[in-house]
XYZ file of N, CA and C in Angstrom:
399
model
N 0.827 -1.199 0.000
C 0.000 0.000 0.000
C 0.866 1.255 0.000
N 1.891 1.293 0.853
C 2.727 2.484 0.957
C 3.484 2.730 -0.346
N 4.002 1.676 -0.967
C 4.748 1.852 -2.220
C 3.844 2.396 -3.322
N 2.629 1.873 -3.448
C 1.727 2.364 -4.485
C 1.260 3.777 -4.173
N 1.103 4.089 -2.880
C 0.701 5.434 -2.480
C 1.779 6.441 -2.862
N 3.040 6.115 -2.598
C 4.141 7.004 -2.949
C 4.243 7.190 -4.456
N 3.923 6.138 -5.215
C 3.978 6.235 -6.672
C 2.971 7.261 -7.172
N 1.744 7.233 -6.633
C 0.721 8.176 -7.081
C 1.047 9.593 -6.654
N 1.613 9.765 -5.476
C 1.981 11.101 -5.023
C 3.091 11.669 -5.890
N 4.091 10.856 -6.213
C 5.210 11.368 -7.008
C 4.782 11.724 -8.427
N 3.688 11.185 -8.907
C 3.221 11.531 -10.246
C 2.702 12.964 -10.308
N 2.459 13.577 -9.147
C 2.012 14.954 -9.115
C 3.197 15.929 -9.192
N 4.394 15.430 -8.981
C 5.581 16.283 -8.994
C 5.723 16.986 -10.343
N 5.872 18.295 -10.307
C 6.100 19.077 -11.514
C 4.863 19.406 -12.327
N 3.683 18.975 -11.910
C 2.487 19.251 -12.707
C 2.132 20.729 -12.753
N 2.575 21.493 -11.777
C 2.312 22.929 -11.777
C 2.949 23.639 -12.955
N 4.001 23.050 -13.491
C 4.656 23.653 -14.659
C 3.904 23.345 -15.945
N 3.287 22.173 -16.013
C 2.566 21.828 -17.237
C 1.083 22.213 -17.163
N 0.578 22.489 -15.964
C -0.817 22.919 -15.789
C -0.845 24.151 -14.869
N -0.255 25.267 -15.293
C -0.113 26.414 -14.390
C -1.426 27.070 -13.977
N -2.404 27.115 -14.850
C -3.675 27.753 -14.492
C -4.416 26.900 -13.473
N -4.475 25.609 -13.697
C -5.151 24.708 -12.774
C -4.506 24.760 -11.394
N -3.194 24.646 -11.343
C -2.521 24.630 -10.047
C -2.422 26.021 -9.437
N -2.445 27.058 -10.257
C -2.516 28.421 -9.710
C -3.836 28.653 -9.004
N -4.932 28.189 -9.619
C -6.243 28.297 -8.979
C -6.299 27.427 -7.723
N -5.696 26.243 -7.781
C -5.632 25.380 -6.594
C -4.863 26.083 -5.480
N -3.758 26.732 -5.832
C -2.959 27.448 -4.847
C -3.779 28.544 -4.170
N -4.500 29.346 -4.950
C -5.321 30.406 -4.367
C -6.423 29.827 -3.477
N -7.052 28.747 -3.932
C -8.077 28.114 -3.115
C -7.513 27.552 -1.825
N -6.348 26.941 -1.902
C -5.714 26.371 -0.708
C -5.343 27.475 0.279
N -4.796 28.581 -0.220
C -4.429 29.676 0.671
C -5.667 30.291 1.321
N -6.775 30.313 0.583
C -8.013 30.836 1.155
C -8.546 29.911 2.241
N -8.501 28.614 2.022
C -8.962 27.660 3.025
C -8.081 27.718 4.270
N -6.785 27.889 4.073
C -5.877 28.017 5.212
C -6.199 29.298 5.983
N -6.620 30.331 5.276
C -6.993 31.591 5.916
C -5.919 32.653 5.813
N -5.193 32.656 4.712
C -4.128 33.637 4.520
C -4.611 34.796 3.667
N -4.169 36.026 3.997
C -4.522 37.154 3.142
C -3.700 37.100 1.864
N -4.110 37.678 0.789
C -5.277 38.497 0.546
C -6.415 37.707 -0.095
N -6.961 36.751 0.610
C -8.040 35.938 0.065
C -9.235 35.955 1.012
N -10.403 35.638 0.470
C -11.639 35.705 1.240
C -11.654 34.822 2.470
N -10.939 33.720 2.443
C -10.904 32.837 3.605
C -10.306 33.510 4.825
N -9.401 34.465 4.612
C -8.825 35.202 5.720
C -9.901 36.025 6.427
N -10.736 36.699 5.651
C -11.781 37.546 6.229
C -12.760 36.690 7.032
N -13.178 35.556 6.494
C -14.134 34.720 7.215
C -13.520 34.170 8.499
N -12.270 33.725 8.437
C -11.623 33.238 9.659
C -11.403 34.378 10.642
N -11.114 35.554 10.150
C -10.919 36.708 11.018
C -12.195 36.990 11.806
N -13.334 37.013 11.127
C -14.604 37.266 11.816
C -14.950 36.124 12.780
N -14.644 34.905 12.416
C -14.880 33.779 13.324
C -14.003 33.886 14.575
N -12.754 34.271 14.403
C -11.846 34.433 15.551
C -12.329 35.577 16.442
N -12.692 36.696 15.844
C -13.190 37.831 16.631
C -14.450 37.427 17.398
N -15.362 36.714 16.743
C -16.578 36.266 17.413
C -16.294 35.316 18.563
N -15.350 34.402 18.366
C -15.002 33.455 19.426
C -14.374 34.170 20.616
N -13.525 35.154 20.347
C -12.885 35.904 21.429
C -13.908 36.752 22.172
N -14.769 37.456 21.427
C -15.777 38.311 22.063
C -16.777 37.503 22.878
N -17.092 36.291 22.434
C -18.033 35.435 23.167
C -17.333 34.631 24.254
N -16.031 34.817 24.381
C -15.225 34.109 25.370
C -15.303 32.589 25.191
N -15.300 32.152 23.935
C -15.285 30.720 23.596
C -13.892 30.353 23.098
N -12.962 30.279 24.019
C -11.583 30.002 23.642
C -11.386 28.603 23.057
N -12.168 27.567 23.456
C -12.012 26.276 22.771
C -12.315 26.365 21.274
N -13.272 27.205 20.908
C -13.583 27.373 19.483
C -12.422 28.065 18.780
N -11.794 29.015 19.456
C -10.617 29.666 18.898
C -9.520 28.642 18.655
N -9.334 27.736 19.591
C -8.333 26.679 19.445
C -8.660 25.770 18.258
N -9.929 25.450 18.074
C -10.348 24.625 16.937
C -10.075 25.349 15.618
N -10.366 26.638 15.559
C -10.120 27.406 14.332
C -8.635 27.449 13.983
N -7.818 27.694 14.972
C -6.383 27.761 14.721
C -5.816 26.390 14.357
N -6.307 25.356 15.022
C -5.863 23.997 14.697
C -6.260 23.621 13.276
N -7.473 23.987 12.882
C -7.909 23.653 11.518
C -7.058 24.369 10.481
N -6.663 25.606 10.754
C -5.792 26.321 9.818
C -4.428 25.646 9.706
N -3.891 25.218 10.841
C -2.601 24.520 10.810
C -2.699 23.192 10.075
N -3.776 22.448 10.311
C -3.953 21.173 9.606
C -4.144 21.393 8.112
N -4.917 22.405 7.752
C -5.092 22.717 6.328
C -3.761 23.057 5.680
N -2.942 23.835 6.366
C -1.621 24.165 5.828
C -0.771 22.905 5.693
N -0.902 21.999 6.660
C -0.078 20.778 6.650
C -0.398 19.872 5.473
N -1.650 19.854 5.009
C -1.893 18.971 3.874
C -2.088 19.679 2.548
N -2.240 21.000 2.507
C -2.305 21.687 1.219
C -0.937 22.151 0.726
N -0.102 22.647 1.617
C 1.188 23.186 1.180
C 2.111 22.136 0.551
N 2.138 20.882 1.046
C 2.961 19.896 0.335
C 2.503 19.644 -1.107
N 1.208 19.722 -1.347
C 0.704 19.539 -2.712
C 1.213 20.665 -3.605
N 1.109 21.891 -3.110
C 1.584 23.045 -3.883
C 3.089 22.945 -4.112
N 3.813 22.564 -3.076
C 5.266 22.431 -3.213
C 5.619 21.387 -4.273
N 5.004 20.221 -4.175
C 5.321 19.148 -5.129
C 4.949 19.553 -6.552
N 3.828 20.255 -6.714
C 3.391 20.626 -8.057
C 4.317 21.653 -8.708
N 4.805 22.614 -7.934
C 5.592 23.696 -8.523
C 7.096 23.531 -8.379
N 7.561 22.901 -7.316
C 8.996 22.911 -7.036
C 9.681 21.557 -7.146
N 8.960 20.467 -7.015
C 9.595 19.147 -7.125
C 9.777 18.805 -8.597
N 10.915 18.242 -8.951
C 11.121 17.869 -10.356
C 10.230 16.691 -10.731
N 9.754 16.668 -11.966
C 8.905 15.551 -12.384
C 9.695 14.242 -12.349
N 9.024 13.130 -12.042
C 9.734 11.848 -12.019
C 10.199 11.461 -13.417
N 11.210 10.618 -13.456
C 11.774 10.209 -14.749
C 10.760 9.451 -15.592
N 9.883 8.700 -14.953
C 8.892 7.921 -15.696
C 7.562 8.649 -15.844
N 7.581 9.971 -15.688
C 6.350 10.752 -15.803
C 5.812 10.685 -17.223
N 4.494 10.581 -17.353
C 3.917 10.564 -18.702
C 4.144 11.907 -19.399
N 4.364 11.844 -20.677
C 4.581 13.067 -21.459
C 3.268 13.499 -22.073
N 3.213 14.745 -22.462
C 2.030 15.255 -23.142
C 0.945 15.758 -22.200
N 1.256 15.890 -20.925
C 0.258 16.440 -20.000
C 0.148 17.925 -20.288
N -1.077 18.397 -20.456
C -1.275 19.810 -20.758
C -2.435 20.336 -19.931
N -2.656 21.609 -20.041
C -3.708 22.282 -19.288
C -5.078 21.718 -19.656
N -5.998 21.799 -18.727
C -7.363 21.321 -18.952
C -8.040 22.197 -20.014
N -9.126 21.696 -20.599
C -9.841 22.513 -21.593
C -10.430 23.774 -20.957
N -10.688 24.758 -21.783
C -11.221 26.043 -21.332
C -12.522 25.868 -20.544
N -13.340 24.914 -20.944
C -14.613 24.648 -20.267
C -14.382 24.285 -18.802
N -13.267 23.672 -18.505
C -12.919 23.308 -17.120
C -12.160 24.428 -16.418
N -11.408 25.216 -17.147
C -10.589 26.266 -16.544
C -11.395 27.476 -16.098
N -12.430 27.818 -16.836
C -13.202 29.019 -16.514
C -13.776 28.958 -15.093
N -14.436 27.866 -14.664
C -14.929 27.842 -13.284
C -13.817 27.940 -12.241
N -12.668 27.324 -12.509
C -11.544 27.405 -11.575
C -11.069 28.844 -11.413
N -10.895 29.520 -12.517
C -10.385 30.887 -12.489
C -11.410 31.834 -11.875
N -12.680 31.666 -12.210
C -13.728 32.522 -11.640
C -13.789 32.346 -10.121
N -13.730 31.114 -9.655
C -13.768 30.855 -8.217
C -12.546 31.453 -7.517
N -11.373 31.297 -8.105
C -10.160 31.858 -7.513
C -10.229 33.389 -7.472
N -10.712 33.997 -8.536
C -10.834 35.454 -8.559
C -11.895 35.944 -7.576
N -12.964 35.181 -7.401
C -13.983 35.547 -6.404
C -13.399 35.509 -4.999
N -12.569 34.531 -4.724
C -11.924 34.451 -3.417
C -11.011 35.651 -3.189
N -10.332 36.069 -4.211
C -9.469 37.239 -4.110
C -10.310 38.505 -3.941
N -11.393 38.620 -4.685
C -12.270 39.786 -4.604
C -12.919 39.904 -3.230
N -13.293 38.782 -2.636
C -13.960 38.825 -1.336
C -13.060 39.342 -0.220
N -11.757 39.297 -0.405
C -10.866 39.888 0.587
C -11.030 41.406 0.586
N -11.138 41.998 -0.586
C -11.206 43.451 -0.700
C -12.628 43.992 -0.543
N -13.627 43.162 -0.827
C -15.027 43.579 -0.703
C -15.817 42.540 0.103
N -15.512 42.368 1.383
C -16.187 41.323 2.164
C -17.638 41.647 2.499
N -18.033 42.897 2.347
C -19.388 43.275 2.745
C -20.460 42.714 1.827
N -20.072 42.191 0.681
C -21.056 41.619 -0.241
C -21.873 40.545 0.476
N -21.200 39.587 1.093
C -21.906 38.512 1.770
C -22.291 38.874 3.195
N -21.615 39.842 3.795
C -22.017 40.291 5.128
C -23.408 40.916 5.082
N -23.658 41.716 4.067
C -24.990 42.323 3.919
C -26.056 41.253 3.677
N -25.716 40.261 2.901
C -26.649 39.174 2.647
C -26.948 38.406 3.932
N -25.931 38.125 4.726
C -26.119 37.416 5.986
C -26.927 38.259 6.972
N -26.654 39.560 7.024
C -27.412 40.433 7.911
C -28.877 40.508 7.492
N -29.138 40.543 6.210
C -30.510 40.574 5.722
C -31.255 39.280 6.073
N -30.537 38.168 6.098
C -31.161 36.896 6.427
C -31.428 36.764 7.922
N -30.586 37.379 8.751
C -30.704 37.231 10.207
C -31.593 38.289 10.810
N -31.414 39.529 10.388
C -32.177 40.625 10.973
C -33.559 40.721 10.324
N -34.589 40.964 11.138
C -35.958 41.073 10.570
C -36.158 42.337 9.776
C-alpha cells in the first residue's frame, strides 16, 4: 500500500509547470482555506476568531487555529510538489492544461476568493438581511 501510495503522489511532482492555471487556482483556493490574506478565507476566519474571542469561547478559537494549521499541513505539500519538485523520470509526457470549459470555473472561483478579501461586505450584507428582521 505504501509503495503504491508514494507512486501516485510522485506523479504529481512538476504538474504545476505543465498545468499552471489549474494549479494556480488550486494554490489560491488552498491559501483561502488556510486563511491567509489576501483571500476571502482570511476575512471569514478573522470574523470567526473575533466572534469566538468576544463570546469568550476560547475552545472554538483553538479549533479554528488547529484547523488552519492542519489545512496548511496537507495543502502546502501539494503546492510544493506541483511547482517545485522535479517531475519523475517515468512521468507521462504530453500532459497539458485542462480545456477552457474546465478552466473558466476554476479561475472565476479563484478570482472571487481574491475579490472577497477586498469587498467582504457583499456577503455580510446578505447574511445580515437573512438574520435581521
